[in-house]
XYZ file of C-alpha atoms in Angstrom:
742
model
C 71.971 146.795 124.400
C 74.786 144.255 123.999
C 78.025 144.870 125.971
C 81.025 146.346 124.109
C 83.085 143.752 122.199
C 86.244 144.709 124.121
C 84.707 143.982 127.542
C 85.008 140.387 128.799
C 83.319 139.141 131.973
C 85.488 136.684 133.930
C 85.958 135.165 137.369
C 89.368 135.472 139.078
C 90.547 133.201 141.897
C 93.168 133.785 144.593
C 94.051 131.101 147.171
C 92.307 131.733 150.489
C 89.952 134.403 149.112
C 86.539 134.469 147.532
C 86.663 134.558 143.690
C 85.999 137.931 142.123
C 83.699 138.623 139.219
C 84.994 141.458 137.100
C 84.940 142.957 133.652
C 88.225 143.065 131.732
C 88.744 145.809 129.202
C 90.841 144.240 126.434
C 92.029 147.718 125.386
C 93.850 148.172 128.695
C 97.447 146.965 129.091
C 97.607 143.571 130.815
C 99.859 145.008 133.549
C 97.142 147.558 134.427
C 94.540 144.800 134.719
C 96.824 142.722 137.001
C 97.473 145.823 139.158
C 93.724 146.392 139.485
C 93.223 142.763 140.572
C 96.094 142.960 143.101
C 94.766 146.215 144.529
C 91.395 144.536 145.087
C 93.063 141.990 147.360
C 95.549 144.511 148.815
C 98.554 142.745 147.290
C 101.732 144.785 146.825
C 104.296 144.459 144.029
C 101.831 143.661 141.262
C 104.732 143.113 138.835
C 105.411 139.821 140.641
C 101.967 138.500 139.704
C 100.285 137.191 136.560
C 96.994 135.728 135.405
C 96.611 132.162 134.188
C 93.761 129.874 133.125
C 92.288 128.006 136.067
C 91.621 124.878 133.982
C 93.953 121.897 133.684
C 96.192 123.719 131.176
C 97.273 126.438 133.699
C 98.594 128.509 130.784
C 99.637 132.102 131.516
C 97.736 135.030 130.008
C 100.000 137.243 127.878
C 99.518 140.143 125.514
C 99.744 137.639 122.647
C 97.031 135.237 123.804
C 94.738 137.549 125.810
C 92.260 137.620 122.911
C 91.493 133.961 123.690
C 89.771 135.028 126.941
C 86.028 134.608 126.492
C 83.020 135.552 128.598
C 82.689 133.156 131.531
C 86.388 132.203 131.621
C 87.789 131.389 135.077
C 91.245 132.859 135.684
C 93.673 132.577 138.580
C 95.988 135.196 140.032
C 99.369 133.570 140.523
C 103.092 134.205 140.710
C 104.544 135.694 137.523
C 106.364 133.345 135.102
C 109.706 135.055 135.850
C 109.260 134.677 139.615
C 108.061 131.112 139.277
C 110.988 130.207 137.029
C 113.485 131.776 139.460
C 112.003 129.938 142.449
C 111.936 126.571 140.644
C 115.490 127.121 139.379
C 116.594 127.407 143.020
C 114.340 124.654 144.392
C 115.544 121.950 141.954
C 119.071 122.532 143.287
C 117.965 121.908 146.883
C 119.976 119.461 148.998
C 116.714 117.934 150.261
C 115.612 114.983 148.142
C 111.930 115.559 148.926
C 112.096 119.270 148.085
C 114.013 118.520 144.896
C 111.475 115.878 143.831
C 108.516 118.217 144.446
C 110.236 121.019 142.513
C 110.947 118.768 139.516
C 107.325 117.607 139.543
C 106.129 121.241 139.397
C 108.676 122.016 136.684
C 107.469 119.117 134.510
C 103.916 120.465 134.743
C 104.708 124.160 134.188
C 107.110 123.569 131.305
C 104.177 122.936 128.968
C 103.502 126.689 129.031
C 105.637 128.565 126.507
C 105.674 131.757 128.619
C 107.098 129.971 131.652
C 109.409 127.914 129.422
C 110.948 131.078 127.964
C 111.665 132.482 131.437
C 113.158 129.221 132.711
C 115.325 128.849 129.597
C 116.542 132.444 130.052
C 117.942 131.319 133.422
C 119.974 128.670 131.572
C 117.535 126.063 132.875
C 118.153 123.627 130.024
C 121.851 123.447 130.883
C 120.980 122.824 134.533
C 118.717 119.918 133.609
C 121.299 118.359 131.296
C 123.933 118.633 134.036
C 121.564 116.921 136.448
C 121.059 114.107 133.943
C 124.780 113.769 133.205
C 126.190 114.000 136.736
C 123.229 114.112 139.092
C 122.154 110.574 138.295
C 125.603 109.290 139.257
C 125.556 111.366 142.435
C 122.365 109.631 143.547
C 123.328 106.235 142.209
C 124.342 105.142 145.671
C 120.917 106.090 146.983
C 119.134 104.155 144.258
C 119.030 100.888 146.167
C 117.464 102.377 149.275
C 115.425 105.095 147.503
C 114.699 103.490 144.145
C 111.137 104.905 143.696
C 112.307 108.418 144.594
C 115.295 108.187 142.231
C 113.141 106.903 139.370
C 110.526 109.644 139.859
C 113.200 112.337 140.047
C 114.827 111.291 136.802
C 111.432 110.844 135.152
C 110.307 114.388 136.066
C 113.681 115.789 134.949
C 113.411 114.176 131.521
C 109.724 115.149 131.216
C 110.549 118.786 131.922
C 113.397 118.628 129.399
C 111.121 117.188 126.692
C 108.399 119.794 127.309
C 110.895 122.692 127.276
C 112.543 121.511 124.054
C 109.175 121.020 122.355
C 108.694 124.803 122.270
C 111.527 125.133 119.738
C 113.252 127.910 121.678
C 116.622 126.135 122.073
C 118.536 124.434 119.263
C 119.156 120.708 119.576
C 122.715 121.170 118.298
C 123.865 122.514 121.678
C 123.982 119.202 123.566
C 127.133 117.341 124.496
C 128.166 113.798 123.634
C 128.076 112.975 127.362
C 124.383 113.871 127.522
C 123.607 111.763 124.438
C 125.518 108.821 125.911
C 123.617 109.148 129.177
C 120.213 109.202 127.438
C 121.269 106.250 125.259
C 122.361 104.370 128.397
C 118.811 104.580 129.764
C 117.557 102.979 126.535
C 120.250 100.315 126.632
C 119.520 99.230 130.209
C 117.570 95.992 130.482
C 115.661 97.117 133.588
C 114.611 100.759 133.669
C 111.508 102.630 134.759
C 108.890 102.768 131.952
C 108.460 106.546 132.144
C 112.239 107.097 131.959
C 112.476 104.778 128.945
C 109.589 106.576 127.197
C 111.126 110.002 127.597
C 114.609 108.801 126.671
C 113.312 107.322 123.422
C 111.378 110.535 122.737
C 114.522 112.626 123.281
C 116.589 110.428 120.956
C 113.906 110.671 118.271
C 113.828 114.469 118.506
C 117.624 114.675 118.408
C 117.742 112.650 115.218
C 114.909 114.566 113.519
C 116.171 118.030 114.454
C 119.962 117.845 114.089
C 122.168 116.158 111.508
C 125.167 116.198 113.867
C 123.176 114.600 116.678
C 121.822 111.994 114.243
C 125.364 110.795 113.626
C 126.130 110.643 117.345
C 122.884 108.854 118.233
C 123.410 106.353 115.412
C 126.744 105.406 116.972
C 125.138 104.767 120.366
C 122.020 102.814 119.392
C 122.028 99.409 117.713
C 119.352 96.936 116.721
C 120.353 94.604 119.534
C 119.645 97.304 122.105
C 116.207 98.149 120.699
C 114.869 94.651 120.042
C 114.057 93.890 123.727
C 111.783 96.950 123.814
C 109.858 95.602 120.802
C 109.494 92.216 122.489
C 107.836 93.710 125.556
C 104.094 93.993 126.137
C 103.882 97.794 126.484
C 102.555 99.129 123.164
C 103.568 102.702 124.001
C 107.201 101.670 124.466
C 107.013 99.702 121.196
C 105.638 102.807 119.468
C 108.466 105.000 120.782
C 111.012 102.374 119.736
C 109.722 102.130 116.152
C 109.598 105.947 116.055
C 113.344 106.051 116.848
C 113.994 103.460 114.110
C 111.962 105.554 111.657
C 113.783 108.758 112.613
C 117.207 107.178 112.126
C 116.079 105.604 108.881
C 114.578 108.864 107.583
C 117.714 110.924 108.286
C 120.274 108.359 107.108
C 122.340 109.413 104.059
C 121.403 107.395 100.991
C 124.762 105.643 100.771
C 124.426 104.387 104.347
C 120.992 102.886 103.720
C 122.230 100.737 100.851
C 124.044 97.554 101.891
C 123.917 93.952 100.788
C 120.731 92.497 102.222
C 122.115 88.978 102.057
C 125.457 89.840 103.695
C 126.648 87.780 106.631
C 127.249 90.800 108.897
C 125.598 90.458 112.286
C 122.860 93.062 112.116
C 122.400 93.092 115.877
C 125.710 94.940 116.236
C 125.290 97.227 113.207
C 124.025 100.795 113.524
C 120.428 100.994 112.343
C 121.315 103.200 109.422
C 123.605 100.577 107.887
C 120.667 98.370 106.879
C 119.457 98.522 103.300
C 115.970 97.569 104.346
C 114.972 97.301 107.969
C 112.193 94.855 107.245
C 114.415 92.803 104.985
C 116.341 91.738 108.055
C 114.433 88.649 109.068
C 114.899 88.855 112.822
C 113.671 92.437 113.242
C 110.842 91.990 110.736
C 109.618 88.819 112.436
C 109.780 90.494 115.869
C 107.641 93.403 114.655
C 105.235 90.946 113.055
C 104.986 88.672 116.108
C 105.106 91.140 119.010
C 103.431 94.184 117.463
C 101.205 93.371 114.492
C 99.998 89.938 115.612
C 99.977 90.649 119.343
C 96.695 89.886 121.091
C 95.621 93.532 121.324
C 94.296 96.252 119.069
C 96.842 98.500 117.347
C 96.234 102.114 118.335
C 96.392 105.001 115.874
C 99.893 106.112 116.799
C 101.362 102.628 116.420
C 99.527 102.274 113.088
C 101.082 105.567 111.961
C 104.597 104.460 112.913
C 104.154 101.124 111.108
C 102.885 103.050 108.068
C 105.956 105.320 108.189
C 108.262 102.291 108.444
C 106.469 100.684 105.486
C 106.829 103.854 103.370
C 110.491 104.360 104.249
C 111.209 100.726 103.438
C 109.585 100.908 100.015
C 111.333 104.233 99.352
C 114.599 102.288 99.244
C 113.374 101.086 95.850
C 113.397 104.642 94.502
C 117.065 104.527 93.521
C 116.548 101.451 91.280
C 113.206 102.822 90.092
C 114.870 105.998 88.821
C 117.995 104.310 87.374
C 118.015 103.853 83.606
C 119.611 100.767 82.138
C 122.906 101.306 80.375
C 122.716 99.271 77.134
C 126.518 99.081 77.142
C 126.781 97.680 80.678
C 127.594 93.982 80.318
C 126.545 93.109 83.898
C 123.079 94.530 83.264
C 122.867 92.812 79.873
C 123.751 89.524 81.593
C 120.509 89.775 83.604
C 118.538 89.758 80.344
C 120.620 86.784 79.118
C 119.761 85.037 82.398
C 116.041 85.609 81.840
C 116.379 84.068 78.398
C 118.452 81.141 79.717
C 115.931 80.253 82.460
C 112.978 80.482 80.076
C 114.440 78.551 77.159
C 117.101 76.485 78.953
C 120.005 77.572 76.770
C 122.847 75.358 77.850
C 125.733 77.431 76.633
C 126.766 81.044 76.952
C 126.387 83.302 73.900
C 130.107 83.488 73.179
C 130.332 79.681 73.035
C 127.302 79.130 70.823
C 127.850 77.319 67.574
C 126.833 78.767 64.269
C 127.292 82.097 62.647
C 126.823 85.421 64.405
C 123.769 86.146 62.237
C 122.169 82.856 63.324
C 122.721 83.645 67.004
C 121.348 87.141 66.589
C 118.302 85.740 64.836
C 117.782 83.210 67.658
C 118.114 85.876 70.359
C 115.705 88.189 68.550
C 113.157 85.371 68.346
C 113.569 84.536 72.039
C 113.351 88.158 73.143
C 110.130 88.480 71.169
C 108.770 85.449 73.031
C 109.808 87.069 76.303
C 107.571 90.011 75.392
C 110.121 92.801 75.027
C 109.170 95.749 72.840
C 112.676 96.044 71.385
C 113.432 92.512 70.133
C 116.924 93.349 68.909
C 118.166 95.203 71.988
C 115.765 94.643 74.941
C 118.005 96.786 77.165
C 116.319 99.799 75.537
C 113.024 98.785 77.208
C 114.481 99.697 80.597
C 115.590 103.241 79.782
C 112.282 104.764 80.920
C 112.045 105.974 84.526
C 110.084 105.026 86.437
C 110.302 101.986 86.686
C 113.892 101.815 85.363
C 116.019 98.927 86.607
C 113.486 98.005 89.296
C 111.381 96.246 86.654
C 114.348 94.128 85.580
C 115.110 93.285 89.243
C 111.525 92.084 89.700
C 111.637 89.978 86.519
C 114.859 88.268 87.624
C 113.466 87.617 91.112
C 110.333 86.058 89.605
C 112.406 83.928 87.213
C 114.679 82.641 90.004
C 112.266 82.219 92.921
C 109.104 81.233 91.034
C 110.766 79.484 88.125
C 107.906 77.124 87.230
C 105.373 79.967 87.072
C 107.815 82.114 85.076
C 108.509 79.387 82.496
C 104.810 78.545 82.240
C 103.818 82.169 81.534
C 106.552 82.689 78.940
C 105.899 79.382 77.114
C 102.109 79.785 77.276
C 102.278 83.155 75.593
C 104.920 82.181 73.067
C 102.603 79.414 71.806
C 99.679 81.805 71.229
C 99.006 83.896 68.172
C 101.014 87.096 68.153
C 98.048 89.331 68.755
C 96.764 87.220 71.697
C 100.026 86.787 73.575
C 100.483 88.604 76.895
C 103.957 90.180 76.526
C 105.810 89.271 79.744
C 108.523 91.919 79.340
C 106.212 94.830 78.585
C 103.719 93.653 81.224
C 106.410 93.446 83.907
C 107.657 96.950 83.168
C 104.180 98.512 83.246
C 103.145 96.462 86.292
C 106.214 97.552 88.266
C 105.427 101.174 87.419
C 101.818 100.681 88.502
C 102.754 99.029 91.830
C 105.160 101.893 92.588
C 102.297 104.339 92.005
C 99.949 102.359 94.267
C 102.523 102.187 97.082
C 103.700 105.779 96.403
C 107.349 104.800 96.191
C 109.560 107.864 96.503
C 107.015 110.014 98.359
C 107.607 111.105 101.959
C 105.238 109.596 104.552
C 102.176 111.610 105.454
C 101.967 113.116 108.955
C 98.375 111.914 109.394
C 98.142 108.555 107.593
C 97.771 105.238 109.451
C 97.368 103.055 106.351
C 99.880 100.240 106.838
C 99.457 96.767 105.310
C 100.284 93.824 107.616
C 101.096 91.558 104.651
C 104.191 93.600 103.765
C 105.670 92.665 107.154
C 105.312 88.917 106.534
C 108.123 88.388 104.016
C 111.775 89.385 103.724
C 111.275 90.459 100.099
C 107.683 91.682 100.265
C 107.719 94.012 97.230
C 109.203 91.341 94.979
C 106.655 88.781 96.204
C 103.906 91.364 95.706
C 105.071 91.731 92.103
C 105.179 87.927 91.582
C 101.562 87.564 92.693
C 100.422 90.483 90.536
C 102.243 89.371 87.348
C 100.499 86.018 87.571
C 97.204 87.851 88.145
C 97.878 89.960 85.037
C 98.452 86.864 82.908
C 95.272 85.248 84.295
C 93.192 88.386 83.668
C 94.599 88.673 80.134
C 93.323 85.161 79.367
C 89.928 85.825 80.985
C 89.507 88.979 78.899
C 90.723 87.176 75.756
C 92.755 90.290 75.201
C 94.830 91.269 72.212
C 97.784 93.644 72.037
C 95.339 96.529 71.431
C 93.699 95.791 74.800
C 96.911 96.124 76.821
C 95.907 99.356 78.608
C 92.424 97.989 79.356
C 93.941 94.906 80.962
C 96.251 97.082 83.090
C 93.266 99.127 84.282
C 91.401 95.970 85.321
C 94.492 94.607 87.111
C 94.925 97.903 88.969
C 91.302 97.746 90.094
C 91.739 94.135 91.238
C 94.875 94.978 93.241
C 93.355 98.112 94.798
C 90.165 96.311 95.815
C 92.166 93.458 97.369
C 94.406 95.893 99.274
C 91.424 97.722 100.802
C 90.508 94.501 102.651
C 93.880 94.715 104.498
C 94.898 91.059 104.031
C 97.065 89.804 106.885
C 99.413 87.796 104.647
C 100.516 87.512 101.026
C 98.652 84.209 100.744
C 95.463 85.906 101.899
C 96.067 88.680 99.365
C 96.452 86.038 96.670
C 93.206 84.428 97.806
C 91.373 87.766 97.640
C 92.587 88.214 94.058
C 91.308 84.771 93.128
C 87.825 85.939 94.085
C 88.213 89.132 92.031
C 88.190 87.569 88.571
C 87.461 89.665 85.492
C 83.859 88.417 85.572
C 83.507 89.584 89.178
C 84.981 92.982 88.321
C 82.409 93.345 85.514
C 79.612 92.541 87.989
C 80.925 95.107 90.476
C 81.212 97.746 87.767
C 77.717 96.993 86.513
C 76.315 97.215 90.022
C 78.051 100.531 90.629
C 76.791 101.893 87.319
C 73.256 100.907 88.246
C 73.587 102.607 91.638
C 74.866 105.753 89.967
C 72.448 105.591 87.085
C 71.629 109.045 85.848
C 68.363 109.366 83.958
C 68.685 112.142 81.398
C 65.104 112.452 80.173
C 63.481 115.865 80.606
C 60.786 114.815 83.121
C 63.439 113.138 85.301
C 65.695 116.211 85.151
C 62.755 118.409 86.176
C 61.973 116.043 89.047
C 65.607 116.184 90.131
C 65.566 119.954 90.077
C 62.415 119.982 92.183
C 63.623 117.646 94.925
C 67.261 118.776 95.045
C 66.682 121.603 97.610
C 64.977 119.093 99.890
C 67.930 116.697 99.625
C 70.463 119.501 100.203
C 68.578 120.531 103.334
C 68.747 116.919 104.540
C 72.521 116.854 103.944
C 72.886 120.213 105.694
C 71.058 118.921 108.785
C 73.253 115.814 108.850
C 76.409 117.955 108.700
C 75.195 120.222 111.511
C 74.228 117.203 113.622
C 77.749 115.853 113.194
C 79.200 119.203 114.289
C 76.971 119.047 117.369
C 78.438 115.603 118.159
C 81.916 117.097 117.773
C 85.320 115.775 116.693
C 88.670 115.225 118.367
C 91.536 116.943 116.542
C 95.307 116.604 116.949
C 97.699 119.449 117.605
C 100.480 118.359 115.269
C 104.039 119.463 115.885
C 107.519 118.567 114.668
C 107.700 115.590 117.045
C 104.356 114.029 116.229
C 104.120 111.270 118.816
C 103.545 113.434 121.864
C 100.842 115.531 120.271
C 98.079 117.015 122.357
C 94.411 116.562 121.557
C 91.662 119.139 121.427
C 87.936 118.805 120.899
C 85.483 121.046 119.094
C 81.709 120.802 118.871
C 78.739 122.968 117.977
C 76.113 123.856 120.557
C 72.661 122.268 120.006
C 71.186 125.682 119.142
C 73.894 126.125 116.439
C 75.009 129.468 117.899
C 78.325 128.687 119.612
C 81.400 126.535 118.931
C 82.761 124.996 122.138
C 86.395 123.851 122.126
C 89.195 122.959 124.520
C 92.321 120.873 125.077
C 92.223 117.221 126.160
C 94.842 115.109 127.874
C 94.108 112.088 125.666
C 91.870 110.959 122.822
C 88.292 110.748 124.205
C 86.070 107.693 124.180
C 82.756 109.025 122.851
C 81.411 112.570 123.010
C 82.923 115.259 125.240
C 80.340 117.281 127.252
C 80.050 121.020 126.614
C 80.878 121.996 130.177
C 84.331 120.394 129.930
C 85.235 122.608 126.942
C 86.255 125.965 128.388
C 86.613 128.037 125.217
C 83.752 129.409 123.138
C 83.438 131.044 119.757
C 80.059 132.562 118.780
C 79.081 131.602 115.241
C 78.059 135.218 114.666
C 81.728 136.262 115.116
C 82.969 133.998 112.308
C 84.125 136.054 109.342
C 85.244 133.303 106.943
C 86.391 129.704 106.592
C 89.593 129.124 104.601
C 91.223 125.867 103.530
C 94.582 124.457 102.389
C 97.354 126.955 101.607
C 95.135 129.885 102.614
C 95.179 128.725 106.257
C 97.422 130.800 108.560
C 99.005 127.669 110.107
C 99.861 126.345 106.633
C 101.754 129.516 105.721
C 104.256 128.957 108.516
C 107.617 127.406 107.707
C 108.351 123.784 108.548
C 108.417 120.339 106.976
C 104.979 119.501 108.330
C 103.380 122.466 106.591
C 104.773 121.403 103.230
C 103.173 117.953 103.350
C 100.592 117.646 100.602
C 98.210 115.423 102.572
C 98.268 117.749 105.589
C 97.471 120.683 103.292
C 94.434 118.785 102.009
C 93.129 118.314 105.573
C 93.754 121.845 106.868
C 91.085 124.517 107.415
C 90.798 127.629 109.595
C 88.022 129.746 111.063
C 88.780 133.491 110.856
C 87.089 135.721 113.429
C 87.474 139.157 114.975
C 90.626 140.973 113.858
C 93.574 138.716 113.040
C 92.208 135.845 115.156
C 91.810 132.304 113.906
C 91.010 128.781 115.027
C 93.179 126.318 113.129
C 92.230 122.718 112.330
C 93.863 119.657 110.789
C 91.137 117.063 110.225
C 91.874 113.431 111.170
C 90.840 112.286 107.683
C 89.222 113.476 104.427
C 85.725 112.501 105.574
C 85.903 114.663 108.726
C 87.409 117.490 106.663
C 84.386 117.448 104.341
C 81.931 117.206 107.276
C 83.430 120.248 109.027
C 83.965 122.475 106.003
C 80.411 121.690 104.820
C 78.950 122.311 108.271
C 80.779 125.591 108.781
C 79.789 126.837 105.315
C 76.196 125.872 106.059
C 76.334 127.908 109.311
C 77.566 130.908 107.297
C 74.807 130.482 104.706
C 77.215 129.388 101.965
C 77.048 126.435 99.573
C 78.467 123.082 100.619
C 81.042 122.310 97.930
C 82.884 119.213 99.175
C 83.264 115.947 97.266
C 81.324 114.214 100.043
C 78.342 116.510 99.499
C 78.375 115.826 95.760
C 78.495 112.071 96.362
C 75.748 112.199 98.998
C 73.590 114.373 96.742
C 73.985 111.992 93.802
C 73.224 108.937 95.941
C 70.196 110.405 97.713
C 68.792 111.934 94.502
C 69.118 108.609 92.717
C 67.419 106.749 95.576
C 64.628 109.295 95.849
C 63.931 109.268 92.106
C 63.862 105.473 91.981
C 61.434 105.404 94.910
C 59.158 107.943 93.253
C 59.181 105.968 90.007
C 58.182 102.711 91.666
C 54.760 101.361 90.775
C 53.121 101.645 94.199
C 49.486 101.485 93.136
C 47.279 99.865 95.823
C 50.278 99.646 98.156
C 49.837 101.480 101.434
C 53.034 103.223 102.562
C 53.215 103.402 106.383
C 53.731 106.797 108.029
C 56.165 105.403 110.590
C 59.120 103.097 109.957
C 58.682 99.440 110.933
C 59.851 98.534 114.459
C 63.355 97.195 114.950
C 63.141 93.451 115.649
C 64.373 92.086 118.962
C 67.888 90.741 119.171
C 68.181 86.965 118.723
C 68.715 84.830 121.803
C 72.169 83.833 120.527
C 74.508 84.506 117.642
C 75.510 80.939 116.831
C 74.597 81.487 113.191
C 77.319 84.136 112.731
C 80.570 82.948 111.178
C 83.692 84.548 109.798
C 83.822 83.918 106.057
C 87.539 84.796 106.034
């Protein structure tokens, strides 16, 4: 007979005594269980004790989380959180440097636990730490020369404890003084400072900016580009990541009017607050430093750095949103002058309109003819072409940039098309407007950055005006593709679809420069796109004859079983998940995997992202598959119903799923990517005996069915099919024949 569901068998440790094996009744109050344990070891005052996990987390057991205790869990009897907090509160004020250092080290470790954090904060512990940072560092400044390692460690542990305590969201960031902000900023501004102190100082500044508008303004006054650049030029990628995260935070929270300044102004950007820049990457010095010391450094870019570069890329392109959503005012003479300038460059009109000879009707007729050659839809008043948003005025900005900075190419395109028959001309004006709109869609201009995406493009960091240059390359591609397709005006949308496919395929190769992107496009001619499409159609060929459909129906269960086994095998291998929070960069990791017998899910926290599989015995928590009640996804997940900016992110919603078990218990996931999301939701549904409904399953089913049918239809008469696969050949003695085609 199985034991009652409310009884959990655990081991409990106490220093200096043999561990006890006992059964915990989850219906009993936690205080009664602790009293029973204390009585077993003849310990008085049970209210001064508590239970905590004996693993590396050391988290306290409370009434809220006691349901997480599973059979076989090892617990430890220890001092209660209130007692521990009181003792540490006194110890960190000790006059002994060694005692103070040891106390701060313990505080930094214990502060990760929300139960302890609440007790320490109730003792006004945050204020004590801030006072130590503000005045305590000066008090020990004299000792720094003779006790530099001790001083550095003390400050590092103080800041670590502060960061961990604030991460729980118990205390508002608005409560901190200007003196504290100045002190933290001074650590960032120092040329020589301990790495751990610099890391935590940057993390604190980032959190201040993200969580408080008032603190954003104060931090922006203390931090300048000149003070952050040395940290980007260093060799420590983690420091570089923290630095770019601060830049992103300031950039994200800056009011719109403070982001917009003249990019070509002569103001020394090294002394300007970060938020005064119109486009961080448009400033050549900072952009080139990121390119040289981060992107092109002789080391791999880790996931967190890739995410921060992606965020910086998105925020930079989002500066285009204002122009993208601004309609042209047909009555605005300054805006109309841009169109006159496009006409002047293309047709070399030597005089301004108001000085032109001839009658008004003649000039109007000439302008109408020229605007038609320029490819505008409205030949009489081309300003009307720019009243649609998006792309609004951004399209006109791109056209002027192309005309001024790539004048030969601009004139060639306009004159080439004006000499063709009307129906075969590629309208430059209309093409530019639609292309700008398309590029904004591809780069998701105006959308907030995803919390999980790492998809940055190195080529956008190689030029001061990367979006404009991107447009210039693509408008020339559009004209080339138009000629290759021998398109007419009726084919305009078809041409745009082909161009979008060419651009998307080139971007997926992650070219390192705009020239390399241009080279990739050269290889993706219209003929090549047709070949790729034909190949894909052949691979996805769907025979619709009745015998084939019957064959499909017959072998489909076999294929689905194969897919199911693959999904379960992947769950057995396991996956590392992130625990996302408001301040993403210091996220914790946790790992989950299925037992080989498919009966238990093993999971547990990790200190860092693992290299390879994590063994079962290192994952302390277990969840029997038989206890799983349901699997929910997206908005139905409990952790997606909570309030917060992270929970409202569309991409995070698409990667979220939860396992519901017991009563009101759940295990919440955010998959690292869409592929892992499909693997896990498929695998969990398969364990519950439900259909696998993901897009990945549909694609795999189509591919495997197509392959299987083609194999069965092959003419294999008199050909002996071996029972075992052929052996894998030995590796060659050298790899001299391998070369990089790029």
